[in-house]
Short mmCIF file of C-alpha atoms in Angstrom, two decimals:
data_model
loop_
_atom_site.label_atom_id
_atom_site.label_comp_id
_atom_site.label_asym_id
_atom_site.label_seq_id
_atom_site.Cartn_x
_atom_site.Cartn_y
_atom_site.Cartn_z
CA GLY A 1 108.41 31.49 52.61
CA ASP A 2 107.08 34.49 49.87
CA SER A 3 104.21 36.62 50.88
CA VAL A 4 101.91 39.38 49.54
CA THR A 5 99.99 41.83 51.92
CA GLN A 6 97.40 43.96 50.43
CA MET A 7 95.30 46.59 51.91
CA GLU A 8 91.88 45.34 52.90
CA GLY A 9 88.63 46.90 51.05
CA PRO A 10 86.39 47.46 50.10
CA VAL A 11 87.61 50.80 48.77
CA THR A 12 84.95 53.17 47.69
CA LEU A 13 86.03 56.18 46.15
CA SER A 14 84.08 59.01 43.99
CA GLU A 15 84.61 59.38 40.34
CA GLU A 16 87.89 61.40 39.65
CA ALA A 17 89.32 60.62 42.82
CA PHE A 18 92.88 59.79 43.26
CA LEU A 19 93.31 56.15 44.18
CA THR A 20 96.35 54.31 46.18
CA ILE A 21 96.05 50.40 47.07
CA ASN A 22 99.00 49.47 48.98
CA CYS A 23 100.76 46.32 48.25
CA THR A 24 104.05 45.21 50.34
CA TYR A 25 105.59 41.69 50.11
CA THR A 26 108.39 39.27 51.21
CA ALA A 27 110.50 37.64 49.16
CA THR A 28 114.14 36.31 48.61
CA GLY A 29 116.12 37.32 45.55
CA TYR A 30 114.40 39.19 42.61
CA PRO A 31 110.98 38.80 42.18
CA SER A 32 108.92 40.10 39.25
CA LEU A 33 105.63 42.15 40.60
CA PHE A 34 102.25 42.50 39.22
CA TRP A 35 98.85 43.97 39.32
CA TYR A 36 96.02 41.68 38.35
CA VAL A 37 92.60 43.12 37.93
CA GLN A 38 89.20 40.97 37.74
CA TYR A 39 86.10 42.42 36.81
CA PRO A 40 82.85 40.73 37.69
CA GLY A 41 82.41 37.54 36.15
CA GLU A 42 85.79 37.55 34.51
CA GLY A 43 89.31 35.96 35.14
CA LEU A 44 92.12 37.70 36.10
CA GLN A 45 93.76 39.93 33.52
CA LEU A 46 97.41 41.36 33.93
CA LEU A 47 97.41 44.94 34.84
CA LEU A 48 100.84 46.10 34.64
CA LYS A 49 104.07 44.47 35.51
CA ALA A 50 107.56 45.61 36.50
CA THR A 51 110.46 43.20 36.45
CA LYS A 52 113.21 44.89 38.86
CA ALA A 53 113.71 47.66 41.25
CA ASP A 54 112.71 50.99 40.13
CA ASP A 55 110.84 50.13 37.10
CA LYS A 56 107.55 51.49 36.75
CA GLY A 57 104.51 49.49 35.33
CA SER A 58 102.00 51.27 33.71
CA ASN A 59 98.62 50.76 32.01
CA LYS A 60 95.16 52.20 31.47
CA GLY A 61 96.44 55.47 33.41
CA PHE A 62 97.18 53.01 36.60
CA GLU A 63 101.02 52.97 37.70
CA ALA A 64 103.19 51.22 40.28
CA THR A 65 106.93 51.63 41.08
CA TYR A 66 108.65 48.28 42.53
CA ARG A 67 110.55 49.78 45.44
CA LYS A 68 112.96 47.48 46.95
CA GLU A 69 114.20 49.21 50.10
CA THR A 70 110.30 49.29 51.29
CA THR A 71 109.27 45.94 49.54
CA SER A 72 106.31 47.69 47.94
CA PHE A 73 104.22 47.92 44.97
CA HIS A 74 101.86 50.53 45.48
CA LEU A 75 99.12 50.98 42.88
CA GLU A 76 98.06 54.58 42.18
CA LYS A 77 95.43 56.45 39.39
CA GLY A 78 95.13 59.71 39.24
CA SER A 79 91.66 59.53 38.61
CA VAL A 80 89.10 56.98 38.78
CA GLN A 81 86.21 56.01 36.80
CA VAL A 82 82.88 53.71 37.58
CA SER A 83 84.43 51.40 34.80
CA ASP A 84 87.36 50.53 37.32
CA SER A 85 85.25 49.09 39.74
CA ALA A 86 86.80 45.98 40.20
CA VAL A 87 88.93 43.58 42.30
CA TYR A 88 92.71 44.13 42.36
CA PHE A 89 95.51 41.62 42.93
CA CYS A 90 98.93 42.13 43.74
CA ALA A 91 101.48 39.39 43.37
CA LEU A 92 104.96 38.42 42.69
CA ILE A 93 107.01 35.31 40.58
CA GLY A 94 110.44 34.44 41.05
CA GLY A 95 111.12 34.39 44.50
CA THR A 96 111.54 31.57 47.05
CA GLY A 97 108.25 30.16 44.91
CA GLY A 98 110.29 29.79 41.77
CA PHE A 99 107.90 29.96 38.60
CA LYS A 100 104.54 29.83 41.07
CA THR A 101 102.76 32.92 41.43
CA ILE A 102 101.81 34.48 44.70
CA PHE A 103 99.00 36.37 45.26
CA GLY A 104 97.88 38.65 47.32
CA ALA A 105 94.18 38.56 49.04
CA GLY A 106 92.70 41.05 46.84
CA THR A 107 91.26 44.81 47.31
CA ARG A 108 87.69 45.46 45.96
CA LEU A 109 87.38 49.05 44.35
CA PHE A 110 83.91 50.76 44.23
CA VAL A 111 83.85 53.76 42.09
CA LYS A 112 80.85 56.07 42.82
CA ALA A 113 79.46 58.36 39.82
CA ASN B 1 90.80 34.62 20.24
CA ALA B 2 93.87 33.35 21.52
CA GLY B 3 94.10 32.61 25.42
CA VAL B 4 92.27 30.02 27.98
CA THR B 5 88.98 28.60 27.82
CA GLN B 6 87.30 26.80 30.54
CA THR B 7 84.50 24.22 30.06
CA PRO B 8 81.65 24.44 31.71
CA LYS B 9 80.86 27.87 32.89
CA PHE B 10 78.15 27.11 35.52
CA ARG B 11 77.20 23.51 36.85
CA VAL B 12 75.43 22.41 39.86
CA LEU B 13 75.83 18.82 41.10
CA LYS B 14 74.49 16.98 44.14
CA THR B 15 76.78 15.78 46.98
CA GLY B 16 78.84 12.54 45.66
CA GLN B 17 78.46 13.09 42.01
CA SER B 18 81.71 13.62 40.11
CA MET B 19 82.76 15.45 36.98
CA THR B 20 85.79 17.09 35.05
CA LEU B 21 86.67 20.49 34.71
CA LEU B 22 88.52 21.48 31.52
CA CYS B 23 91.02 23.65 30.43
CA ALA B 24 92.41 24.69 26.92
CA GLN B 25 95.08 26.97 25.98
CA ASP B 26 96.23 27.74 22.52
CA MET B 27 99.22 29.91 23.48
CA ASN B 28 101.44 26.24 23.69
CA HIS B 29 102.38 27.42 27.48
CA GLU B 30 104.27 24.74 29.15
CA TYR B 31 102.74 25.72 32.65
CA MET B 32 99.14 25.17 33.79
CA TYR B 33 97.20 25.93 36.92
CA TRP B 34 94.07 25.45 38.64
CA TYR B 35 92.79 27.74 41.43
CA ARG B 36 89.90 28.02 43.37
CA GLN B 37 88.37 31.37 44.56
CA ASP B 38 86.24 31.58 47.81
CA PRO B 39 85.19 34.75 49.48
CA GLY B 40 87.80 35.97 51.52
CA MET B 41 90.13 33.59 50.69
CA GLY B 42 91.66 34.98 47.53
CA LEU B 43 93.17 32.82 45.31
CA ARG B 44 94.34 28.81 45.94
CA LEU B 45 96.21 27.04 44.05
CA ILE B 46 94.68 23.26 43.72
CA HIS B 47 97.32 21.64 41.61
CA TYR B 48 99.53 22.57 38.60
CA SER B 49 101.42 21.36 35.69
CA VAL B 50 105.08 21.84 34.38
CA GLY B 51 104.72 20.28 31.26
CA GLU B 52 102.81 17.51 29.03
CA GLY B 53 102.49 14.28 31.43
CA THR B 54 103.04 15.83 34.63
CA THR B 55 101.30 17.13 37.51
CA ALA B 56 101.83 18.39 40.91
CA LYS B 57 100.10 19.27 44.05
CA GLY B 58 99.35 22.40 45.36
CA GLU B 59 98.26 24.18 48.48
CA VAL B 60 94.41 22.65 48.56
CA PRO B 61 94.75 19.28 46.72
CA ASP B 62 92.55 17.28 48.31
CA GLY B 63 89.10 15.79 46.98
CA TYR B 64 90.65 16.92 43.32
CA ASN B 65 92.65 15.12 40.98
CA VAL B 66 94.22 16.47 37.54
CA SER B 67 95.66 15.02 34.23
CA ARG B 68 97.62 16.62 31.50
CA LEU B 69 97.76 14.24 28.55
CA LYS B 70 98.02 16.83 25.97
CA LYS B 71 100.12 20.20 26.71
CA GLN B 72 97.15 22.08 25.39
CA ASN B 73 94.77 20.78 28.22
CA PHE B 74 94.34 20.49 31.73
CA LEU B 75 91.39 18.54 32.87
CA LEU B 76 90.61 18.90 36.80
CA GLY B 77 88.26 16.02 38.42
CA LEU B 78 86.13 16.01 41.66
CA GLU B 79 85.61 12.35 42.30
CA SER B 80 82.87 12.53 44.71
CA ALA B 81 81.89 16.15 44.96
CA ALA B 82 81.05 17.68 48.76
CA PRO B 83 79.62 20.94 49.66
CA SER B 84 82.94 22.46 50.64
CA GLN B 85 83.85 21.92 46.88
CA THR B 86 81.40 24.99 46.05
CA SER B 87 83.52 27.58 44.45
CA VAL B 88 84.56 29.53 41.55
CA TYR B 89 87.36 27.55 39.78
CA PHE B 90 89.97 29.43 37.59
CA CYS B 91 92.26 27.69 35.02
CA ALA B 92 95.67 29.81 34.27
CA SER B 93 98.64 28.71 31.92
CA SER B 94 102.11 30.82 31.63
CA SER B 95 104.83 30.55 29.50
CA ASP B 96 108.48 28.75 30.81
CA ARG B 97 110.49 31.91 30.35
CA VAL B 98 111.64 33.50 33.28
CA LYS B 99 108.86 35.44 35.47
CA GLN B 100 106.36 35.52 32.95
CA PRO B 101 102.96 36.68 34.35
CA GLN B 102 99.74 33.94 33.96
CA HIS B 103 97.11 33.93 31.53
CA PHE B 104 93.65 33.14 33.27
CA GLY B 105 90.38 31.88 32.10
CA ASP B 106 87.02 33.25 32.71
CA GLY B 107 86.23 30.65 35.28
CA THR B 108 83.81 27.61 36.11
CA ARG B 109 81.29 28.74 38.98
CA LEU B 110 80.23 25.06 40.77
CA SER B 111 77.87 24.70 43.12
CA ILE B 112 77.33 21.58 45.56
CA LEU B 113 74.18 20.66 46.64
#
């Protein structure tokens, strides 16, 4: 079946550092890919998405490119802030699982001032 | 504000007690989901619904029941609570349009003593 694998956390960075959180997936067909963010005490919020190969999703300085050849959707940000501290989930929909979303395990990010 | 609303936000139960968690969405979404989130386990799908009057089992359905009598509401019931059901529960909804992201509530933190 479909699956999403994320790098294990926690990831600890200093403010203004460059962020990469790796995400790879296994799915049949042409899934859409998402990054969600979860701040403490809150639910998941959609951060960005890409619906086809080579699409780049972007929001709030975060970017991720849908790479079908490497089945990857790595999240990047050029300069992180303390307020970016959260848990980040990579996810896909539209593969074997149909309308159900397949989530990665989440990666916790800590940003130090 | 439009979105997904969960009640209650917190609850402490004794083993063997029953309770119902309520999820309401005002986006006219067809699909609704209940997840539980535990440390190190990511999100696990408990039950889901593809429309009013329908329900289906997810990954971890044992010990839970659900009902979708109205399109906007999705109820999660615990008939006889067990300590293993201590968790944070999230409700989500999505459109039946192809490959749409899910919208999440802020969660219910449930402790079973």
